[in-house]
Amino acid sequence: MTPDTDPLLEVANLRTTFDTDGGELVAVDGIDFSIDAGETVCIVGESGSGKTVATESITRLVKSPPATVTGSVRFDGEDLLEASEERLREIRGYNIAHIFQNPQEAMNHCYSVGWQITEALTIHTDASQEEARAKAIDLLDRVGIANASSRFDDYPHEFSGGQKQRVMIAMALVGDPDLLIADEPTTALDVTVQGQILKLLDDLQEEFDMGILFVTHDLGVVAQIADRIVVMYAGKVMERGDVYDVFDRPAHPYTQQLLECLPGTSDSIGGIPGSLPSPTDPPDGCRFAPRCEHAVADCEAGGQPREVEVRPGQAVSCVYYQSGYDASVVEADTGDAETSRGVGDD
Ligand code: SF4
């Protein structure tokens, strides 16, 4: 897709650090990405790669102090890192909505789900109680809660896990958001319910023309919903691009290994050997160097290699794509197009 307008969200050089007793912890270290209206961008990486902190930094949900967030987060032309707390509260209610992994923790168990949605509606809109009730029932109906009007007065514990996540999505839609940030929203659900929720998000995106920023460690989920993918490792972006390009021809050794870990592939049982580096003492060079079978001396110093575009829209941060290196050394590991798409589509 070639957008003819500015992106809905444009993140530039985003850096989030935390003051800790063990020193400065760098969770996100200068990342860039953008989302257009109606587009789904997935941020992918292992637990601890910084993807959740990155998305929570967008609307400054990370607590500061101890966090410090720098860089630029332009939403519809406005820099959210410069916005007042009052303005951010408005944006969080109307324009950018978050859905979290565990709806259990995000709901108040002392109030009915209908009351909670109505409350959000009356805070964020000028709807009367009667109008708010009608809209809440409509939202519950649209997210697939059967007999929505009779479930209005039910309490969260009377809903299944999948239904609770649907209710959370209904709450997120209260302000007709332009951007939905969904952080592992299906991880706690079984595969069938997960598929239903992903389909629901897809349908709602089409209906509302929302941008969706989806955080996951599950490349199977990415294959189902993403337009573009951003692969993060230890606070840095390793690779980005159109989801078809990255799945068919992953250029970065880390992306290649992630794809090899998909269920049904030869290395899926073992995972990637080694572990993430310490965020308080990251490697001087490429963050992936301690686990990379292709690492050479130049990978060990000089910071993360600058990103190089390997095909239109697909960029990679690895020395082998820079001048003077033979990219075929790492490209040799690139998965076969049919194989990688086939796995992802399962
Ligand atoms: S820069 Fe070096 S260590 Fe990093 S992915 Fe490329 S080959 Fe591996």
Tab-separated table of C-alpha atoms and ligand atoms in Angstrom:
chain	number	residue	atom	x	y	z
A	1	MET	CA	0.000	0.000	0.000
A	2	THR	CA	1.307	3.452	-0.871
A	3	PRO	CA	-0.341	6.002	1.421
A	4	ASP	CA	-1.192	9.326	-0.171
A	5	THR	CA	-1.511	11.084	3.197
A	6	ASP	CA	0.574	11.345	6.356
A	7	PRO	CA	0.547	8.223	8.545
A	8	LEU	CA	-2.051	8.009	11.319
A	9	LEU	CA	0.764	7.313	13.787
A	10	GLU	CA	4.435	8.029	13.237
A	11	VAL	CA	6.924	6.946	15.894
A	12	ALA	CA	10.485	8.231	15.550
A	13	ASN	CA	13.536	7.438	17.669
A	14	LEU	CA	11.352	6.285	20.580
A	15	ARG	CA	13.471	5.504	23.626
A	16	THR	CA	12.104	4.374	26.987
A	17	THR	CA	14.391	3.855	29.947
A	18	PHE	CA	13.759	3.054	33.610
A	19	ASP	CA	15.796	4.155	36.611
A	20	THR	CA	16.464	1.020	38.627
A	21	ASP	CA	18.685	0.093	41.557
A	22	GLY	CA	20.802	-1.861	39.054
A	23	GLY	CA	21.292	1.205	36.823
A	24	GLU	CA	19.523	2.525	33.736
A	25	LEU	CA	17.359	-0.153	32.133
A	26	VAL	CA	16.901	0.499	28.415
A	27	ALA	CA	13.632	-1.184	27.404
A	28	VAL	CA	13.163	0.538	24.031
A	29	ASP	CA	16.183	1.977	22.288
A	30	GLY	CA	15.449	4.353	19.433
A	31	ILE	CA	12.794	2.617	17.350
A	32	ASP	CA	10.805	3.969	14.374
A	33	PHE	CA	7.565	2.748	12.812
A	34	SER	CA	4.327	4.112	11.400
A	35	ILE	CA	0.708	3.020	10.900
A	36	ASP	CA	-1.792	4.205	8.316
A	37	ALA	CA	-5.553	4.379	8.830
A	38	GLY	CA	-7.129	0.984	8.221
A	39	GLU	CA	-3.776	-0.804	8.459
A	40	THR	CA	-2.652	-3.521	10.891
A	41	VAL	CA	0.961	-3.404	12.017
A	42	CYS	CA	2.247	-6.217	14.244
A	43	ILE	CA	5.157	-5.748	16.617
A	44	VAL	CA	6.717	-9.156	17.118
A	45	GLY	CA	9.412	-10.456	19.416
A	46	GLU	CA	10.174	-12.678	22.382
A	47	SER	CA	8.998	-11.720	25.884
A	48	GLY	CA	11.307	-8.981	27.134
A	49	SER	CA	12.047	-7.562	23.686
A	50	GLY	CA	10.441	-4.217	24.599
A	51	LYS	CA	7.300	-4.448	22.471
A	52	THR	CA	4.783	-3.852	25.299
A	53	VAL	CA	6.793	-0.949	26.736
A	54	ALA	CA	6.993	0.529	23.227
A	55	THR	CA	3.218	0.498	22.782
A	56	GLU	CA	2.546	1.757	26.314
A	57	SER	CA	4.994	4.608	25.678
A	58	ILE	CA	2.840	5.849	22.777
A	59	THR	CA	0.118	7.206	25.081
A	60	ARG	CA	2.558	7.501	28.021
A	61	LEU	CA	0.918	4.720	30.016
A	62	VAL	CA	4.353	3.863	31.413
A	63	LYS	CA	4.757	5.406	34.836
A	64	SER	CA	7.161	8.326	34.880
A	65	PRO	CA	9.258	8.284	37.011
A	66	PRO	CA	10.812	5.701	36.982
A	67	ALA	CA	10.336	5.729	33.180
A	68	THR	CA	11.727	8.370	30.832
A	69	VAL	CA	10.291	8.453	27.314
A	70	THR	CA	12.013	10.454	24.553
A	71	GLY	CA	11.720	10.732	20.792
A	72	SER	CA	8.613	11.653	18.863
A	73	VAL	CA	5.139	10.048	18.664
A	74	ARG	CA	3.039	11.949	16.127
A	75	PHE	CA	-0.625	10.976	16.112
A	76	ASP	CA	-2.710	12.720	13.495
A	77	GLY	CA	-0.009	15.407	13.377
A	78	GLU	CA	0.187	15.971	17.175
A	79	ASP	CA	3.261	14.934	19.201
A	80	LEU	CA	1.899	12.887	22.108
A	81	LEU	CA	5.168	13.106	24.022
A	82	GLU	CA	4.641	16.884	24.194
A	83	ALA	CA	0.932	16.700	25.102
A	84	SER	CA	-0.411	17.624	28.552
A	85	GLU	CA	-1.808	14.880	30.833
A	86	GLU	CA	-5.297	16.299	30.304
A	87	ARG	CA	-4.956	16.105	26.513
A	88	LEU	CA	-3.595	12.566	26.780
A	89	ARG	CA	-6.614	11.481	28.830
A	90	GLU	CA	-8.868	12.795	26.058
A	91	ILE	CA	-6.862	10.971	23.397
A	92	ARG	CA	-6.870	7.704	25.367
A	93	GLY	CA	-10.654	7.857	25.630
A	94	TYR	CA	-11.582	8.988	22.140
A	95	ASN	CA	-8.806	8.472	19.656
A	96	ILE	CA	-6.508	5.686	20.816
A	97	ALA	CA	-7.871	2.664	22.682
A	98	HIS	CA	-5.907	-0.120	24.349
A	99	ILE	CA	-6.882	-3.767	24.789
A	100	PHE	CA	-4.744	-5.798	27.143
A	101	GLN	CA	-3.892	-9.473	27.420
A	102	ASN	CA	-5.884	-10.180	30.539
A	103	PRO	CA	-9.452	-8.794	30.553
A	104	GLN	CA	-9.809	-10.226	34.066
A	105	GLU	CA	-7.504	-7.519	35.424
A	106	ALA	CA	-8.893	-4.724	33.269
A	107	MET	CA	-12.532	-5.115	34.415
A	108	ASN	CA	-14.129	-4.061	37.680
A	109	HIS	CA	-15.763	-7.148	39.147
A	110	CYS	CA	-18.066	-5.153	41.428
A	111	TYR	CA	-20.079	-3.665	38.544
A	112	SER	CA	-22.097	-5.197	35.714
A	113	VAL	CA	-20.488	-5.081	32.258
A	114	GLY	CA	-23.356	-2.907	31.019
A	115	TRP	CA	-22.731	-0.397	33.799
A	116	GLN	CA	-19.010	-0.301	32.964
A	117	ILE	CA	-19.584	0.369	29.256
A	118	THR	CA	-22.281	2.951	30.025
A	119	GLU	CA	-19.963	4.690	32.477
A	120	ALA	CA	-17.244	4.925	29.806
A	121	LEU	CA	-19.780	6.277	27.324
A	122	THR	CA	-21.068	8.992	29.646
A	123	ILE	CA	-17.494	10.042	30.486
A	124	HIS	CA	-16.328	10.188	26.890
A	125	THR	CA	-19.508	11.361	25.131
A	126	ASP	CA	-22.438	13.624	25.977
A	127	ALA	CA	-24.890	10.721	25.711
A	128	SER	CA	-27.792	10.563	28.195
A	129	GLN	CA	-28.116	7.461	30.412
A	130	GLU	CA	-30.801	6.097	28.096
A	131	GLU	CA	-28.736	6.707	24.949
A	132	ALA	CA	-25.648	5.244	26.628
A	133	ARG	CA	-27.562	2.092	27.560
A	134	ALA	CA	-28.813	1.673	23.990
A	135	LYS	CA	-25.302	2.222	22.578
A	136	ALA	CA	-23.739	-0.181	25.134
A	137	ILE	CA	-26.192	-2.913	24.097
A	138	ASP	CA	-25.435	-2.173	20.438
A	139	LEU	CA	-21.679	-2.454	21.105
A	140	LEU	CA	-22.120	-5.745	22.991
A	141	ASP	CA	-24.173	-7.026	20.087
A	142	ARG	CA	-21.563	-5.931	17.516
A	143	VAL	CA	-18.749	-7.739	19.327
A	144	GLY	CA	-20.808	-10.915	19.272
A	145	ILE	CA	-22.308	-11.168	22.771
A	146	ALA	CA	-25.510	-13.147	22.179
A	147	ASN	CA	-28.709	-11.729	23.756
A	148	ALA	CA	-26.843	-8.511	24.499
A	149	SER	CA	-29.763	-6.715	26.161
A	150	SER	CA	-30.327	-9.554	28.626
A	151	ARG	CA	-26.576	-9.826	29.376
A	152	PHE	CA	-26.317	-6.070	30.080
A	153	ASP	CA	-26.750	-6.493	33.844
A	154	ASP	CA	-24.509	-9.552	34.162
A	155	TYR	CA	-21.249	-9.297	36.107
A	156	PRO	CA	-17.811	-10.102	34.635
A	157	HIS	CA	-17.604	-13.478	36.419
A	158	GLU	CA	-20.700	-14.575	34.477
A	159	PHE	CA	-18.812	-14.304	31.165
A	160	SER	CA	-16.296	-16.791	29.714
A	161	GLY	CA	-12.710	-15.710	28.931
A	162	GLY	CA	-13.513	-15.139	25.252
A	163	GLN	CA	-16.682	-13.203	26.111
A	164	LYS	CA	-14.742	-11.014	28.563
A	165	GLN	CA	-12.261	-10.153	25.808
A	166	ARG	CA	-15.209	-9.258	23.537
A	167	VAL	CA	-16.570	-6.992	26.297
A	168	MET	CA	-13.153	-5.329	26.571
A	169	ILE	CA	-13.210	-4.716	22.815
A	170	ALA	CA	-16.703	-3.192	23.156
A	171	MET	CA	-15.345	-0.863	25.860
A	172	ALA	CA	-12.415	0.072	23.613
A	173	LEU	CA	-14.834	1.033	20.819
A	174	VAL	CA	-16.784	3.444	23.024
A	175	GLY	CA	-14.996	6.535	21.658
A	176	ASP	CA	-14.899	5.315	18.006
A	177	PRO	CA	-11.073	5.207	18.143
A	178	ASP	CA	-8.896	5.866	15.112
A	179	LEU	CA	-6.198	3.577	16.518
A	180	LEU	CA	-6.568	0.384	18.527
A	181	ILE	CA	-3.517	-0.884	20.402
A	182	ALA	CA	-3.972	-4.561	21.215
A	183	ASP	CA	-1.318	-6.139	23.440
A	184	GLU	CA	-1.396	-9.948	23.185
A	185	PRO	CA	-5.226	-9.850	23.362
A	186	THR	CA	-5.654	-13.514	22.436
A	187	THR	CA	-2.768	-15.151	24.305
A	188	ALA	CA	-4.928	-16.377	27.209
A	189	LEU	CA	-7.613	-17.804	24.911
A	190	ASP	CA	-7.939	-21.214	23.294
A	191	VAL	CA	-7.232	-21.476	19.572
A	192	THR	CA	-10.890	-21.468	18.474
A	193	VAL	CA	-11.793	-18.399	20.536
A	194	GLN	CA	-8.547	-16.748	19.451
A	195	GLY	CA	-9.575	-17.184	15.810
A	196	GLN	CA	-13.000	-15.657	16.555
A	197	ILE	CA	-11.461	-12.612	18.268
A	198	LEU	CA	-9.001	-12.055	15.387
A	199	LYS	CA	-11.881	-12.261	12.901
A	200	LEU	CA	-13.878	-9.817	15.027
A	201	LEU	CA	-10.989	-7.317	15.060
A	202	ASP	CA	-10.652	-7.679	11.298
A	203	ASP	CA	-14.386	-7.025	10.773
A	204	LEU	CA	-14.392	-4.051	13.147
A	205	GLN	CA	-11.333	-2.603	11.445
A	206	GLU	CA	-13.109	-2.698	8.122
A	207	GLU	CA	-16.227	-1.135	9.627
A	208	PHE	CA	-14.436	1.651	11.527
A	209	ASP	CA	-11.338	2.080	9.277
A	210	MET	CA	-9.184	1.864	12.422
A	211	GLY	CA	-5.454	1.459	12.425
A	212	ILE	CA	-4.475	-1.504	14.619
A	213	LEU	CA	-1.149	-1.890	16.389
A	214	PHE	CA	-1.008	-5.510	17.483
A	215	VAL	CA	1.629	-6.846	19.864
A	216	THR	CA	2.347	-10.549	19.866
A	217	HIS	CA	5.055	-13.176	20.166
A	218	ASP	CA	2.974	-15.526	17.995
A	219	LEU	CA	3.913	-15.469	14.298
A	220	GLY	CA	0.911	-17.669	13.511
A	221	VAL	CA	-1.328	-14.797	14.682
A	222	VAL	CA	0.751	-12.320	12.670
A	223	ALA	CA	0.206	-14.349	9.518
A	224	GLN	CA	-3.556	-14.077	10.006
A	225	ILE	CA	-3.910	-10.352	10.614
A	226	ALA	CA	-0.863	-8.243	9.733
A	227	ASP	CA	-0.324	-5.929	6.794
A	228	ARG	CA	3.139	-5.026	7.996
A	229	ILE	CA	5.441	-6.451	10.650
A	230	VAL	CA	8.101	-4.905	12.904
A	231	VAL	CA	10.467	-7.451	14.466
A	232	MET	CA	11.921	-6.275	17.792
A	233	TYR	CA	14.792	-7.740	19.760
A	234	ALA	CA	16.257	-6.351	23.004
A	235	GLY	CA	14.718	-2.916	22.485
A	236	LYS	CA	15.802	-2.531	18.847
A	237	VAL	CA	14.122	-3.127	15.492
A	238	MET	CA	15.813	-5.978	13.637
A	239	GLU	CA	13.617	-6.093	10.532
A	240	ARG	CA	10.442	-4.525	9.168
A	241	GLY	CA	8.373	-4.904	6.053
A	242	ASP	CA	5.247	-6.137	4.349
A	243	VAL	CA	4.135	-9.337	6.081
A	244	TYR	CA	4.275	-11.370	2.845
A	245	ASP	CA	7.828	-10.220	2.102
A	246	VAL	CA	9.089	-10.895	5.631
A	247	PHE	CA	7.454	-14.336	5.829
A	248	ASP	CA	8.532	-15.351	2.351
A	249	ARG	CA	12.049	-13.907	2.438
A	250	PRO	CA	13.103	-13.088	6.024
A	251	ALA	CA	16.410	-11.244	5.736
A	252	HIS	CA	17.560	-10.953	9.358
A	253	PRO	CA	19.050	-14.017	11.103
A	254	TYR	CA	16.754	-13.379	14.111
A	255	THR	CA	13.609	-13.268	11.963
A	256	GLN	CA	14.741	-16.441	10.211
A	257	GLN	CA	15.136	-18.209	13.541
A	258	LEU	CA	11.759	-16.973	14.807
A	259	LEU	CA	10.106	-18.393	11.694
A	260	GLU	CA	11.945	-21.687	12.138
A	261	CYS	CA	10.357	-21.923	15.604
A	262	LEU	CA	6.813	-21.892	14.205
A	263	PRO	CA	4.893	-25.083	15.024
A	264	GLY	CA	5.452	-27.724	12.383
A	265	THR	CA	8.956	-26.631	11.424
A	266	SER	CA	12.069	-28.608	12.200
A	267	ASP	CA	13.360	-26.422	15.045
A	268	SER	CA	10.037	-25.685	16.682
A	269	ILE	CA	10.721	-27.820	19.740
A	270	GLY	CA	14.045	-26.312	20.737
A	271	GLY	CA	13.354	-22.596	20.193
A	272	ILE	CA	16.211	-20.155	19.705
A	273	PRO	CA	19.257	-21.167	21.772
A	274	GLY	CA	20.414	-18.645	24.393
A	275	SER	CA	18.547	-15.779	25.985
A	276	LEU	CA	17.981	-12.046	25.615
A	277	PRO	CA	20.864	-9.813	26.771
A	278	SER	CA	20.553	-7.809	29.986
A	279	PRO	CA	18.682	-4.536	29.360
A	280	THR	CA	20.974	-2.829	31.866
A	281	ASP	CA	24.113	-4.021	30.072
A	282	PRO	CA	23.327	-4.657	26.394
A	283	PRO	CA	26.015	-5.715	23.901
A	284	ASP	CA	28.064	-2.899	22.323
A	285	GLY	CA	27.299	-4.026	18.795
A	286	CYS	CA	24.365	-5.922	17.336
A	287	ARG	CA	22.011	-6.944	20.152
A	288	PHE	CA	21.567	-10.378	18.606
A	289	ALA	CA	25.306	-11.099	18.314
A	290	PRO	CA	25.607	-13.415	21.362
A	291	ARG	CA	22.993	-15.761	19.811
A	292	CYS	CA	23.770	-15.328	16.121
A	293	GLU	CA	25.504	-18.138	14.268
A	294	HIS	CA	26.673	-15.668	11.575
A	295	ALA	CA	28.277	-13.151	13.963
A	296	VAL	CA	31.678	-11.762	12.937
A	297	ALA	CA	34.018	-9.337	14.730
A	298	ASP	CA	32.265	-6.275	13.261
A	299	CYS	CA	28.992	-7.391	14.899
A	300	GLU	CA	30.494	-6.980	18.367
A	301	ALA	CA	31.029	-3.185	18.349
A	302	GLY	CA	29.764	0.068	16.890
A	303	GLY	CA	26.122	-0.208	17.955
A	304	GLN	CA	23.216	-1.819	16.132
A	305	PRO	CA	23.927	-1.798	12.359
A	306	ARG	CA	21.944	0.875	10.489
A	307	GLU	CA	18.875	-0.400	8.671
A	308	VAL	CA	19.277	-1.200	4.970
A	309	GLU	CA	16.328	-1.594	2.600
A	310	VAL	CA	16.610	-4.989	0.938
A	311	ARG	CA	13.460	-4.604	-1.160
A	312	PRO	CA	10.796	-1.892	-1.265
A	313	GLY	CA	9.427	-1.442	2.260
A	314	GLN	CA	11.562	-4.229	3.781
A	315	ALA	CA	14.541	-3.086	5.845
A	316	VAL	CA	16.994	-5.018	7.979
A	317	SER	CA	19.590	-4.178	10.637
A	318	CYS	CA	22.485	-6.565	9.988
A	319	VAL	CA	26.080	-5.922	8.882
A	320	TYR	CA	25.804	-8.453	6.061
A	321	TYR	CA	23.533	-6.060	4.124
A	322	GLN	CA	26.035	-3.229	4.287
A	323	SER	CA	28.615	-2.498	1.608
A	324	GLY	CA	31.664	-4.708	1.708
A	325	TYR	CA	29.762	-7.757	2.996
A	326	ASP	CA	28.294	-10.724	1.172
A	327	ALA	CA	24.577	-10.798	2.010
A	328	SER	CA	24.212	-14.245	0.493
A	329	VAL	CA	25.881	-15.653	3.648
A	330	VAL	CA	22.745	-14.897	5.682
A	331	GLU	CA	20.295	-14.996	2.781
A	332	ALA	CA	21.296	-18.615	2.304
A	333	ASP	CA	19.203	-19.375	5.389
A	334	THR	CA	16.127	-17.678	3.978
A	335	GLY	CA	13.150	-20.004	4.068
A	336	ASP	CA	11.448	-21.235	0.936
A	337	ALA	CA	8.522	-18.957	0.042
A	338	GLU	CA	5.943	-21.715	-0.182
A	339	THR	CA	7.099	-23.301	3.052
A	340	SER	CA	7.104	-20.178	5.209
A	341	ARG	CA	3.712	-18.873	4.016
A	342	GLY	CA	2.258	-22.334	4.343
A	343	VAL	CA	3.318	-22.563	7.966
A	344	GLY	CA	2.076	-19.097	8.767
A	345	ASP	CA	-1.292	-19.733	7.199
A	346	ASP	CA	-1.963	-22.894	9.173
B	1	SF4	S1	24.792	-7.969	12.603
B	1	SF4	FE1	25.983	-9.804	12.977
B	1	SF4	S2	25.209	-10.612	14.912
B	1	SF4	FE2	23.698	-9.162	14.134
B	1	SF4	S3	22.287	-10.409	12.976
B	1	SF4	FE3	23.788	-9.668	11.531
B	1	SF4	S4	25.342	-11.300	11.456
B	1	SF4	FE4	24.106	-11.640	13.274
